[in-house]
Amino acid sequence: AFDGHDLHGLTIGPDGKLYFSVGDNGFSVRTREGQLLHHPNTGGVLRCNWDGSGLEVFATGLRNVQEIAFDDFGNLFSVDNDGDIREERERFVYITEGSDSGWRLNWQFKKGGWPGRTQTSEYCPWIDEKLWLPHWPGQAAYITPPMSEFSVGPGGFKYNPGTALNDRYKGAFFLCEFPVQKVTAFKTEPKGAYFKMVDEHIFLFGMMASAINFGPDGSLYVANWDGKWQPNDLGSIWMVDDPLLRKSERRKQVAKLLRGDFGSHINSFLVNLLAHPDQRVRLEAQFELAKRNRFDELLALVTNPEEDRLARVHAMWGLGQIAPDKQRNEHLIKRLPFADNDPEIRAQVAKLAGARALKTAASRLVDMLHDENARVQFHAALALGQTGNNDTTSHLVALLDRNNDKDAYIRHAAIMGLAGSAHPEQLTALNAHNTAAVRAAAVATLRRLRHSGVKAFLKDKSEWVLREAISAIHDDKSILDSLAAVANLLPDSGNEPEAITRRVLSANLRVGRSENAQRLLDYALDTANPDAMRSEALLCLRDWNRRPFVDRVEGQVRTLSKRDEGLAKRLIEENLSKLFKMSDGAVLAELIRLCERLQIKLGTEPLLVIAMSDSQELEARLQAVKSIESKGEESIVRSLLDLTKNKQSQIQVTAIHKLAEVAPGQFAKKLSEGWNKLSEPAQQAFISLLGEDMSDSGHEVLIKAFDSLLDGKLAKVLELDVLTAAKVRESGRLMQFLKRYEAGKPAEDAFAEYRAILAGGDAVKGKHVYDNHVAAQCVRCHDGGGKGNQVGPQLAGIGKRVDKNYLLRSLIAPNAEIANGFGVTVVELANGEMLVGRVGDRTDQTLTLIPPQGETRKIAVDKVKKITESNTSVMPPMGAILTKHELRDLIAYLETL
């Protein structure tokens, strides 16, 4: 996980409880009441009473929401950070009770450069099963998907309380997108049981705003993190407001109320304040009335359709805060307006009935499942789970059937309703239901209960439901007593989609009995199965007794069951000839690696046969060369020398490295005669290896190469390799050459140290650096696909727009080359107006300012008081992170975009 993925966003909810978010560092805490809240690999939202009692998990599956905000009707929203994975983006999320947004910390380490470290596959459910996307048909049913992809680097997040700024921004949310130096504003509109974003636009641009808040005076206060990740003392707090309203009477009244003591007001005054235009005032009045137990006044307000809508909503929330008793609950059942003409009031009534666990309201809530308004249905279904009436199961199932997975939040509410009311046996019996959406929801409910009834769905005819059932048993905390049932699906599930097959193979590995190992072997032997999955079966055998064990599907650390630890190795040894006969290409390469890992001796001759075979696929040939073991036998050295002359440069390079390994005293001499006839990559490999070769022949080759470099005769593609090898070898003559080389650099060239990286890069290796380097994290900020939706400039076409020298400067000294649109100019006019944007055309009389949104503006120079230009890049200097060889390869890759 990352620093800072911990506690954030303390917020008072409409129920008077404290809400706060926690990042995916996770949490494991025992409450005062003795309950263990254990979610060690995901973030979420928790809530508690003001004294810390009643701590509970409100929602999970979030990565790192910085702040959370309630709208006027108690709906909770945030914008979640992405996992810095190339294929995804940040997400606008609706956080509802019991919601699971799908993120797990272990997803972070399933893409990029991490699988090489964890020795797992690059299969990542978050990406490959499209969990991060808004709802789509067939998406996992156990999650509540985001409403939309949105933002870059979300930070501070606030809702306009109602009287701040001006009417243009009433009902608006404000989000800091600090890496791209803007604050965005938007509003929401209902879309079924959830919401959609509308009127999204840039509100403020030009400062790295990290946090925002509305003051009692109605102004928006913005924290400017000026130095970014290079701290300085220029941080500041800015105030943004509408000058026409800043000192209005209404603003003054709000400020006075908020600074005052609500406990000093009489009841009638507080009741009137429940209709106040400012949310903060309404909440304070509500809390005070609830504190005073003014049940009758609040209920009278709720039941009067002539009263203000928001006043009625707050009155209901106040009723929810007052300690329940039998008499009060009976009053609520009789008088709450379950059939009110206003759908928002009906939704809030259902919500209150659930919060107060009004069991005798079940029939009214069942009626609400048929309401014409989806949000009413949503809250009614949630409430039925909270009231716990077992006889409402059929009605919730009918709701799922009508919804047919069209609305993911109706599905979620029904799942919560079933989880709180249905018996597991009732849920298991739904495996015979005709509608796949009902069966998928039943599985998701059993998953929440961690009940083995999920096994009843393992033969479902729907791929979607089958995947849901297998995932429920295999993933997260797992339903361990059902894992063997998943393992038993092999080989029948061997040709199912990857999400299913990978989990079935993994289940066999985790169960760990002799029949499971045999199934994995049989699957790997069957050429009718996909090669990638046959390789995965071999990898499961490789990991048979691995400690620590990292789940091959999810990436989380698990404890393997007790097993015969030598079984996998014996099976491979007993079936080795059959495996080699039935394998080629990627499967054969994996088999060779497996034998190496398990210390199964293959012998040199079989590997040389594979390596020499032009009919064999490249991956297998390369792995065969890498796995050759030798003490420098002449026949093997000759074979490796022959491979250095292969027409494929990758084989040449691999053979050169193996030759240096098995015959360190000979390889330089053997290759010195014709090394300059090798392919360029092979020449680079040979020269690089000479740095650690202590032979006279190797030293002589390096001397001649450096001499050619100083005379300007050496191919530019070898310059970096010669310099690097010479620095490693450190002989007297080479050190003299290095001094001459350094002395010949142009003094005025600030980048002379790096000129050697401009030639000879490998674009394939460079793409690997771009996609996978854990420290550089290029894909975290840049999109090479041209979408232009990340922190840094889009890089599609960069190789055609700029030359290598520009790329070099941008990588080594990011502040020296700020791309258009990513540098910020602040123009202060003589009349005090502040304008932000990018300067376009400029003459002695005028300058053109191009704002991030809106129309370009031409400004008379004599009207300008001051111009301030930002020249700080968010990107750190790559010379401190990447080696020169990695930089060389990265530049070669960028040229291909």
Short mmCIF file of C-alpha atoms in Angstrom, two decimals, residues 178-622:
data_model
loop_
_atom_site.label_atom_id
_atom_site.label_comp_id
_atom_site.label_asym_id
_atom_site.label_seq_id
_atom_site.Cartn_x
_atom_site.Cartn_y
_atom_site.Cartn_z
CA PHE A 178 -4.53 18.53 -7.31
CA PRO A 179 -2.04 16.97 -9.78
CA VAL A 180 -3.67 18.85 -12.68
CA GLN A 181 -4.10 22.04 -10.66
CA LYS A 182 -7.85 22.45 -10.81
CA VAL A 183 -11.01 22.37 -8.74
CA THR A 184 -13.98 20.87 -10.54
CA ALA A 185 -17.66 21.54 -9.81
CA PHE A 186 -20.64 19.36 -10.74
CA LYS A 187 -24.16 18.43 -9.71
CA THR A 188 -26.08 15.16 -9.63
CA GLU A 189 -29.44 13.99 -10.94
CA PRO A 190 -31.26 10.77 -10.08
CA LYS A 191 -30.81 7.94 -12.55
CA GLY A 192 -32.90 5.04 -11.39
CA ALA A 193 -31.83 4.11 -7.87
CA TYR A 194 -28.51 5.88 -8.23
CA PHE A 195 -27.30 9.13 -9.84
CA LYS A 196 -25.55 10.68 -12.79
CA MET A 197 -23.19 13.62 -12.89
CA VAL A 198 -24.35 16.79 -14.67
CA ASP A 199 -22.95 20.27 -15.32
CA GLU A 200 -19.35 19.19 -14.67
CA HIS A 201 -16.87 22.01 -15.33
CA ILE A 202 -13.64 23.55 -14.08
CA PHE A 203 -14.38 25.97 -11.27
CA LEU A 204 -10.80 26.98 -10.42
CA PHE A 205 -7.58 26.44 -12.35
CA GLY A 206 -3.94 27.20 -11.76
CA MET A 207 -3.10 26.08 -8.24
CA MET A 208 -2.38 22.66 -6.78
CA ALA A 209 -5.44 22.68 -4.54
CA SER A 210 -5.31 19.80 -2.08
CA ALA A 211 -8.18 20.64 0.29
CA ILE A 212 -11.29 22.82 0.29
CA ASN A 213 -13.96 23.85 2.76
CA PHE A 214 -16.85 26.26 3.06
CA GLY A 215 -16.57 28.82 5.84
CA PRO A 216 -19.44 30.15 7.96
CA ASP A 217 -19.24 33.28 5.78
CA GLY A 218 -20.18 31.28 2.65
CA SER A 219 -16.77 31.64 1.01
CA LEU A 220 -14.89 28.64 -0.40
CA TYR A 221 -11.48 28.25 1.24
CA VAL A 222 -8.83 26.46 -0.84
CA ALA A 223 -5.48 25.07 0.39
CA ASN A 224 -2.76 25.54 -2.24
CA TRP A 225 -0.06 22.84 -2.00
CA ASP A 226 2.40 24.95 -3.94
CA GLY A 227 5.53 22.79 -3.75
CA LYS A 228 3.81 19.56 -4.69
CA TRP A 229 6.10 16.63 -3.81
CA GLN A 230 9.04 19.04 -3.43
CA PRO A 231 7.92 20.96 -0.33
CA ASN A 232 8.55 24.68 0.05
CA ASP A 233 7.22 27.46 2.24
CA LEU A 234 4.90 28.92 -0.41
CA GLY A 235 1.76 27.01 0.56
CA SER A 236 -1.24 29.24 1.13
CA ILE A 237 -4.97 29.42 1.80
CA TRP A 238 -7.10 31.18 -0.83
CA MET A 239 -10.64 32.45 -0.47
CA VAL A 240 -13.04 32.28 -3.43
CA ASP A 241 -16.42 34.01 -3.44
CA ASP A 242 -18.99 36.01 -5.35
CA PRO A 243 -18.26 39.66 -4.40
CA LEU A 244 -21.91 40.60 -4.94
CA LEU A 245 -23.12 38.20 -2.25
CA ARG A 246 -20.22 38.05 0.14
CA LYS A 247 -21.64 40.58 2.58
CA SER A 248 -25.34 39.86 2.01
CA GLU A 249 -27.77 39.83 4.92
CA ARG A 250 -28.46 36.13 4.45
CA ARG A 251 -24.74 35.35 4.66
CA LYS A 252 -24.45 37.42 7.83
CA GLN A 253 -27.40 35.57 9.36
CA VAL A 254 -25.92 32.16 8.55
CA ALA A 255 -22.55 33.11 10.02
CA LYS A 256 -24.21 34.40 13.18
CA LEU A 257 -26.27 31.23 13.59
CA LEU A 258 -23.32 28.91 13.04
CA ARG A 259 -21.17 30.81 15.52
CA GLY A 260 -23.94 30.86 18.09
CA ASP A 261 -25.31 28.32 20.56
CA PHE A 262 -28.21 26.31 19.13
CA GLY A 263 -28.96 25.10 22.63
CA SER A 264 -30.08 28.61 23.52
CA HIS A 265 -32.95 28.69 20.99
CA ILE A 266 -36.55 27.82 21.77
CA ASN A 267 -38.14 24.74 20.19
CA SER A 268 -40.36 26.61 17.73
CA PHE A 269 -37.40 28.58 16.41
CA LEU A 270 -35.42 25.38 15.90
CA VAL A 271 -38.35 23.77 14.09
CA ASN A 272 -38.47 26.75 11.74
CA LEU A 273 -34.73 26.39 11.10
CA LEU A 274 -35.31 22.91 9.65
CA ALA A 275 -36.45 24.72 6.50
CA HIS A 276 -33.42 27.01 6.39
CA PRO A 277 -31.61 27.21 3.01
CA ASP A 278 -28.25 26.24 4.61
CA GLN A 279 -27.65 22.54 5.29
CA ARG A 280 -25.38 23.27 8.24
CA VAL A 281 -28.06 25.28 10.00
CA ARG A 282 -30.70 22.63 9.33
CA LEU A 283 -28.48 19.89 10.76
CA GLU A 284 -27.63 21.85 13.90
CA ALA A 285 -31.32 22.52 14.53
CA GLN A 286 -32.16 18.86 13.91
CA PHE A 287 -29.48 17.63 16.30
CA GLU A 288 -30.65 19.97 19.04
CA LEU A 289 -34.31 18.95 18.65
CA ALA A 290 -33.31 15.28 18.74
CA LYS A 291 -31.21 15.94 21.82
CA ARG A 292 -34.28 17.44 23.47
CA ASN A 293 -36.41 14.40 22.44
CA ARG A 294 -38.95 16.62 20.63
CA PHE A 295 -40.61 13.57 19.10
CA ASP A 296 -44.09 15.04 18.70
CA GLU A 297 -42.99 18.27 17.00
CA LEU A 298 -40.79 16.35 14.57
CA LEU A 299 -43.47 13.78 13.75
CA ALA A 300 -46.03 16.54 13.19
CA LEU A 301 -43.69 18.15 10.70
CA VAL A 302 -43.09 14.87 8.87
CA THR A 303 -46.77 14.13 8.49
CA ASN A 304 -47.76 17.57 7.18
CA PRO A 305 -47.54 17.59 3.35
CA GLU A 306 -47.79 21.37 3.33
CA GLU A 307 -44.46 21.78 5.10
CA ASP A 308 -41.16 22.39 3.35
CA ARG A 309 -39.67 19.23 1.81
CA LEU A 310 -36.22 19.61 3.41
CA ALA A 311 -37.79 20.42 6.78
CA ARG A 312 -39.74 17.16 6.62
CA VAL A 313 -36.59 15.23 5.64
CA HIS A 314 -34.62 16.65 8.56
CA ALA A 315 -37.51 15.98 10.90
CA MET A 316 -37.38 12.31 9.87
CA TRP A 317 -33.65 12.20 10.48
CA GLY A 318 -34.25 13.74 13.89
CA LEU A 319 -36.81 11.06 14.69
CA GLY A 320 -34.19 8.47 13.79
CA GLN A 321 -31.83 9.96 16.37
CA ILE A 322 -34.29 9.80 19.26
CA ALA A 323 -33.94 6.63 21.33
CA PRO A 324 -36.63 4.14 20.26
CA ASP A 325 -39.28 2.66 22.51
CA LYS A 326 -42.37 0.57 21.83
CA GLN A 327 -44.87 3.43 22.09
CA ARG A 328 -42.92 5.73 19.79
CA ASN A 329 -42.48 2.99 17.23
CA GLU A 330 -46.22 2.33 17.24
CA HIS A 331 -46.81 6.03 16.61
CA LEU A 332 -44.40 5.92 13.67
CA ILE A 333 -46.08 2.87 12.14
CA LYS A 334 -49.48 4.55 12.31
CA ARG A 335 -48.53 8.08 11.23
CA LEU A 336 -45.52 7.96 8.89
CA PRO A 337 -46.58 9.00 5.35
CA PHE A 338 -45.70 5.77 3.53
CA ALA A 339 -47.90 6.88 0.60
CA ASP A 340 -46.89 10.55 0.48
CA ASN A 341 -47.22 12.28 -2.90
CA ASP A 342 -43.53 13.28 -2.80
CA PRO A 343 -41.28 10.33 -3.79
CA GLU A 344 -38.38 11.76 -1.77
CA ILE A 345 -40.53 11.73 1.35
CA ARG A 346 -41.58 8.12 0.63
CA ALA A 347 -37.91 7.14 0.22
CA GLN A 348 -36.99 8.82 3.51
CA VAL A 349 -39.91 7.14 5.29
CA ALA A 350 -38.63 3.75 4.13
CA LYS A 351 -35.14 4.70 5.26
CA LEU A 352 -36.45 5.68 8.72
CA ALA A 353 -38.47 2.47 9.03
CA GLY A 354 -35.29 0.51 8.39
CA ALA A 355 -33.15 2.58 10.74
CA ARG A 356 -35.71 2.08 13.54
CA ALA A 357 -36.13 -1.64 12.58
CA LEU A 358 -39.94 -1.21 12.45
CA LYS A 359 -40.77 -4.86 11.92
CA THR A 360 -44.51 -4.30 11.75
CA ALA A 361 -43.97 -1.90 8.85
CA ALA A 362 -42.96 -4.82 6.63
CA SER A 363 -46.22 -4.90 4.67
CA ARG A 364 -45.95 -1.19 3.90
CA LEU A 365 -42.33 -1.65 2.81
CA VAL A 366 -43.31 -4.58 0.59
CA ASP A 367 -45.83 -2.29 -1.13
CA MET A 368 -43.04 0.22 -1.67
CA LEU A 369 -41.07 -2.37 -3.64
CA HIS A 370 -43.62 -1.66 -6.41
CA ASP A 371 -43.29 2.12 -6.18
CA GLU A 372 -42.90 3.95 -9.48
CA ASN A 373 -39.78 5.64 -8.12
CA ALA A 374 -36.61 3.51 -8.10
CA ARG A 375 -35.12 5.25 -5.06
CA VAL A 376 -38.21 4.40 -3.05
CA GLN A 377 -37.81 0.76 -4.08
CA PHE A 378 -34.13 0.95 -3.12
CA HIS A 379 -34.73 2.22 0.41
CA ALA A 380 -37.64 -0.13 0.95
CA ALA A 381 -35.51 -3.15 0.04
CA LEU A 382 -32.70 -2.01 2.34
CA ALA A 383 -35.21 -1.46 5.13
CA LEU A 384 -36.62 -4.98 4.80
CA GLY A 385 -33.15 -6.31 5.54
CA GLN A 386 -32.96 -4.15 8.63
CA THR A 387 -36.40 -5.15 9.91
CA GLY A 388 -35.54 -8.83 9.40
CA ASN A 389 -38.94 -10.15 8.33
CA ASN A 390 -38.35 -13.61 6.90
CA ASP A 391 -41.72 -13.73 5.14
CA THR A 392 -40.69 -10.91 2.77
CA THR A 393 -38.14 -13.03 0.86
CA SER A 394 -40.43 -13.78 -2.06
CA HIS A 395 -41.14 -10.07 -2.54
CA LEU A 396 -37.44 -9.20 -2.68
CA VAL A 397 -36.91 -12.02 -5.17
CA ALA A 398 -39.73 -10.61 -7.29
CA LEU A 399 -38.04 -7.21 -7.23
CA LEU A 400 -34.81 -8.80 -8.48
CA ASP A 401 -36.77 -10.55 -11.21
CA ARG A 402 -38.43 -7.33 -12.37
CA ASN A 403 -35.15 -5.44 -12.25
CA ASN A 404 -33.35 -8.20 -14.20
CA ASP A 405 -29.99 -6.57 -13.33
CA LYS A 406 -30.82 -3.34 -15.17
CA ASP A 407 -30.13 -1.23 -12.07
CA ALA A 408 -27.12 -2.34 -10.02
CA TYR A 409 -28.29 -0.41 -6.96
CA ILE A 410 -31.73 -2.01 -6.92
CA ARG A 411 -29.83 -5.31 -7.04
CA HIS A 412 -27.63 -4.23 -4.14
CA ALA A 413 -30.60 -3.14 -2.02
CA ALA A 414 -32.39 -6.43 -2.66
CA ILE A 415 -29.24 -8.38 -1.76
CA MET A 416 -28.99 -6.42 1.50
CA GLY A 417 -32.66 -7.09 2.11
CA LEU A 418 -32.22 -10.82 1.59
CA ALA A 419 -29.02 -10.94 3.66
CA GLY A 420 -30.91 -9.47 6.62
CA SER A 421 -34.10 -11.46 6.30
CA ALA A 422 -33.87 -14.70 4.30
CA HIS A 423 -32.78 -18.09 5.60
CA PRO A 424 -29.76 -19.54 3.75
CA GLU A 425 -31.91 -22.49 2.69
CA GLN A 426 -34.31 -20.10 0.94
CA LEU A 427 -31.40 -18.52 -0.89
CA THR A 428 -29.94 -21.89 -1.89
CA ALA A 429 -33.30 -22.95 -3.32
CA LEU A 430 -33.12 -20.03 -5.76
CA ASN A 431 -30.66 -22.07 -7.86
CA ALA A 432 -33.79 -23.32 -9.64
CA HIS A 433 -35.11 -19.84 -10.45
CA ASN A 434 -35.61 -19.11 -14.15
CA THR A 435 -33.97 -15.68 -14.11
CA ALA A 436 -30.17 -15.54 -14.10
CA ALA A 437 -30.21 -12.13 -12.40
CA VAL A 438 -32.07 -13.64 -9.43
CA ARG A 439 -29.63 -16.54 -9.19
CA ALA A 440 -26.61 -14.20 -9.40
CA ALA A 441 -28.06 -12.04 -6.60
CA ALA A 442 -28.73 -15.14 -4.50
CA VAL A 443 -25.07 -16.12 -4.88
CA ALA A 444 -23.96 -12.60 -3.95
CA THR A 445 -26.14 -12.77 -0.83
CA LEU A 446 -24.71 -16.15 0.21
CA ARG A 447 -21.26 -14.70 -0.38
CA ARG A 448 -22.01 -11.97 2.17
CA LEU A 449 -23.11 -14.66 4.61
CA ARG A 450 -20.10 -16.87 3.68
CA HIS A 451 -22.51 -19.77 3.43
CA SER A 452 -21.72 -23.04 1.68
CA GLY A 453 -25.09 -22.97 -0.04
CA VAL A 454 -23.23 -21.30 -2.90
CA LYS A 455 -22.20 -24.84 -3.98
CA ALA A 456 -25.73 -25.36 -5.31
CA PHE A 457 -24.94 -22.88 -8.11
CA LEU A 458 -21.73 -24.54 -9.37
CA LYS A 459 -23.58 -26.29 -12.18
CA ASP A 460 -25.51 -23.23 -13.30
CA LYS A 461 -26.10 -22.97 -17.03
CA SER A 462 -25.30 -19.27 -17.03
CA GLU A 463 -21.59 -18.42 -17.34
CA TRP A 464 -22.26 -15.24 -15.35
CA VAL A 465 -23.86 -17.08 -12.41
CA LEU A 466 -21.21 -19.80 -12.50
CA ARG A 467 -18.43 -17.19 -12.36
CA GLU A 468 -20.24 -15.46 -9.49
CA ALA A 469 -20.48 -18.72 -7.53
CA ILE A 470 -16.85 -19.75 -8.10
CA SER A 471 -15.64 -16.27 -7.17
CA ALA A 472 -17.79 -16.29 -4.01
CA ILE A 473 -16.15 -19.51 -2.83
CA HIS A 474 -12.60 -18.82 -3.99
CA ASP A 475 -12.03 -15.08 -3.46
CA ASP A 476 -11.55 -12.78 -0.47
CA LYS A 477 -11.91 -14.68 2.83
CA SER A 478 -13.21 -17.69 0.87
CA ILE A 479 -15.83 -20.25 1.80
CA LEU A 480 -13.22 -22.87 2.63
CA ASP A 481 -15.53 -25.85 3.15
CA SER A 482 -16.74 -25.43 -0.44
CA LEU A 483 -13.35 -24.92 -2.11
CA ALA A 484 -13.00 -28.62 -2.94
CA ALA A 485 -16.28 -28.43 -4.86
CA VAL A 486 -14.75 -25.74 -7.08
CA ALA A 487 -11.62 -27.84 -7.55
CA ASN A 488 -13.80 -30.78 -8.65
CA LEU A 489 -15.02 -28.76 -11.64
CA LEU A 490 -11.76 -29.64 -13.40
CA PRO A 491 -11.52 -30.81 -16.17
CA ASP A 492 -15.11 -29.94 -17.15
CA SER A 493 -14.51 -26.21 -16.66
CA GLY A 494 -11.19 -26.28 -18.50
CA ASN A 495 -12.49 -24.46 -21.55
CA GLU A 496 -14.55 -21.90 -19.69
CA PRO A 497 -13.57 -18.21 -19.73
CA GLU A 498 -10.32 -17.30 -18.00
CA ALA A 499 -12.01 -15.92 -14.88
CA ILE A 500 -13.51 -19.35 -14.22
CA THR A 501 -10.62 -21.58 -15.31
CA ARG A 502 -7.99 -19.68 -13.32
CA ARG A 503 -10.01 -20.01 -10.12
CA VAL A 504 -10.69 -23.71 -10.68
CA LEU A 505 -6.97 -24.35 -11.22
CA SER A 506 -6.18 -22.25 -8.16
CA ALA A 507 -8.71 -24.17 -6.08
CA ASN A 508 -6.91 -27.43 -6.91
CA LEU A 509 -3.62 -25.89 -5.81
CA ARG A 510 -5.11 -24.60 -2.56
CA VAL A 511 -6.97 -27.81 -1.63
CA GLY A 512 -3.73 -29.71 -2.16
CA ARG A 513 -4.73 -33.36 -2.23
CA SER A 514 -3.16 -35.99 -4.50
CA GLU A 515 -6.16 -35.95 -6.85
CA ASN A 516 -5.81 -32.18 -7.18
CA ALA A 517 -2.19 -32.46 -8.27
CA GLN A 518 -3.13 -35.15 -10.77
CA ARG A 519 -5.91 -32.97 -12.19
CA LEU A 520 -3.45 -30.11 -12.71
CA LEU A 521 -1.03 -32.43 -14.48
CA ASP A 522 -3.75 -33.92 -16.70
CA TYR A 523 -4.96 -30.46 -17.61
CA ALA A 524 -1.44 -29.37 -18.59
CA LEU A 525 -1.06 -32.47 -20.76
CA ASP A 526 -4.29 -31.89 -22.69
CA THR A 527 -3.44 -29.97 -25.88
CA ALA A 528 -7.12 -29.15 -26.39
CA ASN A 529 -6.88 -26.68 -23.51
CA PRO A 530 -5.72 -23.09 -24.10
CA ASP A 531 -1.94 -22.75 -23.92
CA ALA A 532 -2.11 -19.93 -21.38
CA MET A 533 -4.19 -22.07 -19.02
CA ARG A 534 -1.97 -25.14 -19.53
CA SER A 535 0.95 -22.95 -18.50
CA GLU A 536 -1.05 -21.78 -15.49
CA ALA A 537 -1.64 -25.41 -14.46
CA LEU A 538 2.12 -25.97 -14.55
CA LEU A 539 2.65 -22.86 -12.45
CA CYS A 540 0.17 -24.20 -9.90
CA LEU A 541 2.32 -27.33 -9.65
CA ARG A 542 5.40 -25.13 -9.31
CA ASP A 543 3.79 -23.35 -6.35
CA TRP A 544 2.57 -26.57 -4.73
CA ASN A 545 4.54 -26.01 -1.52
CA ARG A 546 5.53 -22.36 -1.89
CA ARG A 547 6.04 -20.33 1.28
CA PRO A 548 4.80 -17.64 1.55
CA PHE A 549 2.03 -18.47 -0.86
CA VAL A 550 0.57 -15.68 -2.98
CA ASP A 551 -2.87 -16.43 -4.43
CA ARG A 552 -2.38 -16.85 -8.17
CA VAL A 553 -5.70 -15.18 -9.05
CA GLU A 554 -6.11 -12.44 -6.45
CA GLY A 555 -2.54 -11.77 -5.34
CA GLN A 556 -3.20 -11.92 -1.60
CA VAL A 557 -1.06 -13.97 0.77
CA ARG A 558 -2.75 -17.16 1.95
CA THR A 559 -1.86 -20.21 4.04
CA LEU A 560 -1.85 -23.42 2.03
CA SER A 561 -3.53 -26.52 3.43
CA LYS A 562 -1.44 -29.42 4.69
CA ARG A 563 -0.16 -31.57 1.82
CA ASP A 564 2.45 -33.96 0.53
CA GLU A 565 5.03 -31.30 -0.31
CA GLY A 566 7.05 -33.51 -2.67
CA LEU A 567 4.05 -34.69 -4.67
CA ALA A 568 4.16 -32.11 -7.47
CA LYS A 569 7.85 -32.72 -8.16
CA ARG A 570 7.36 -36.50 -8.29
CA LEU A 571 4.44 -36.15 -10.69
CA ILE A 572 6.47 -33.96 -13.03
CA GLU A 573 9.47 -36.33 -12.93
CA GLU A 574 7.29 -39.38 -13.61
CA ASN A 575 5.58 -37.71 -16.57
CA LEU A 576 8.47 -35.63 -17.90
CA SER A 577 8.84 -37.28 -21.30
CA LYS A 578 5.09 -37.11 -21.87
CA LEU A 579 5.02 -33.44 -20.90
CA PHE A 580 7.84 -32.56 -23.28
CA LYS A 581 6.14 -34.49 -26.07
CA MET A 582 2.82 -32.66 -25.54
CA SER A 583 4.30 -29.16 -25.10
CA ASP A 584 5.64 -26.48 -27.38
CA GLY A 585 5.90 -22.69 -27.48
CA ALA A 586 4.88 -20.91 -24.29
CA VAL A 587 3.84 -24.15 -22.57
CA LEU A 588 7.23 -25.70 -23.27
CA ALA A 589 9.00 -22.59 -21.99
CA GLU A 590 6.97 -22.76 -18.78
CA LEU A 591 7.76 -26.47 -18.42
CA ILE A 592 11.49 -25.77 -18.68
CA ARG A 593 11.22 -23.01 -16.05
CA LEU A 594 9.19 -25.34 -13.84
CA CYS A 595 11.87 -28.01 -13.94
CA GLU A 596 14.50 -25.44 -13.09
CA ARG A 597 12.45 -24.22 -10.11
CA LEU A 598 11.81 -27.76 -8.85
CA GLN A 599 15.46 -28.73 -9.47
CA ILE A 600 14.56 -31.42 -11.97
CA LYS A 601 17.61 -32.09 -14.13
CA LEU A 602 16.81 -32.00 -17.83
CA GLY A 603 20.28 -32.48 -19.24
CA THR A 604 21.97 -30.23 -21.75
CA GLU A 605 21.26 -32.15 -24.95
CA PRO A 606 17.44 -31.89 -24.86
CA LEU A 607 17.72 -28.17 -24.20
CA LEU A 608 20.19 -27.67 -27.06
CA VAL A 609 17.84 -29.54 -29.40
CA ILE A 610 15.06 -27.11 -28.51
CA ALA A 611 17.38 -24.11 -28.76
CA MET A 612 18.69 -25.12 -32.17
CA SER A 613 15.28 -25.91 -33.67
CA ASP A 614 14.16 -23.24 -36.11
CA SER A 615 10.69 -24.78 -36.09
CA GLN A 616 10.28 -24.17 -32.36
CA GLU A 617 8.71 -20.94 -31.10
CA LEU A 618 11.07 -18.22 -29.91
CA GLU A 619 9.97 -18.19 -26.24
CA ALA A 620 10.78 -21.90 -25.82
CA ARG A 621 14.15 -21.52 -27.58
CA LEU A 622 15.18 -18.61 -25.41
#
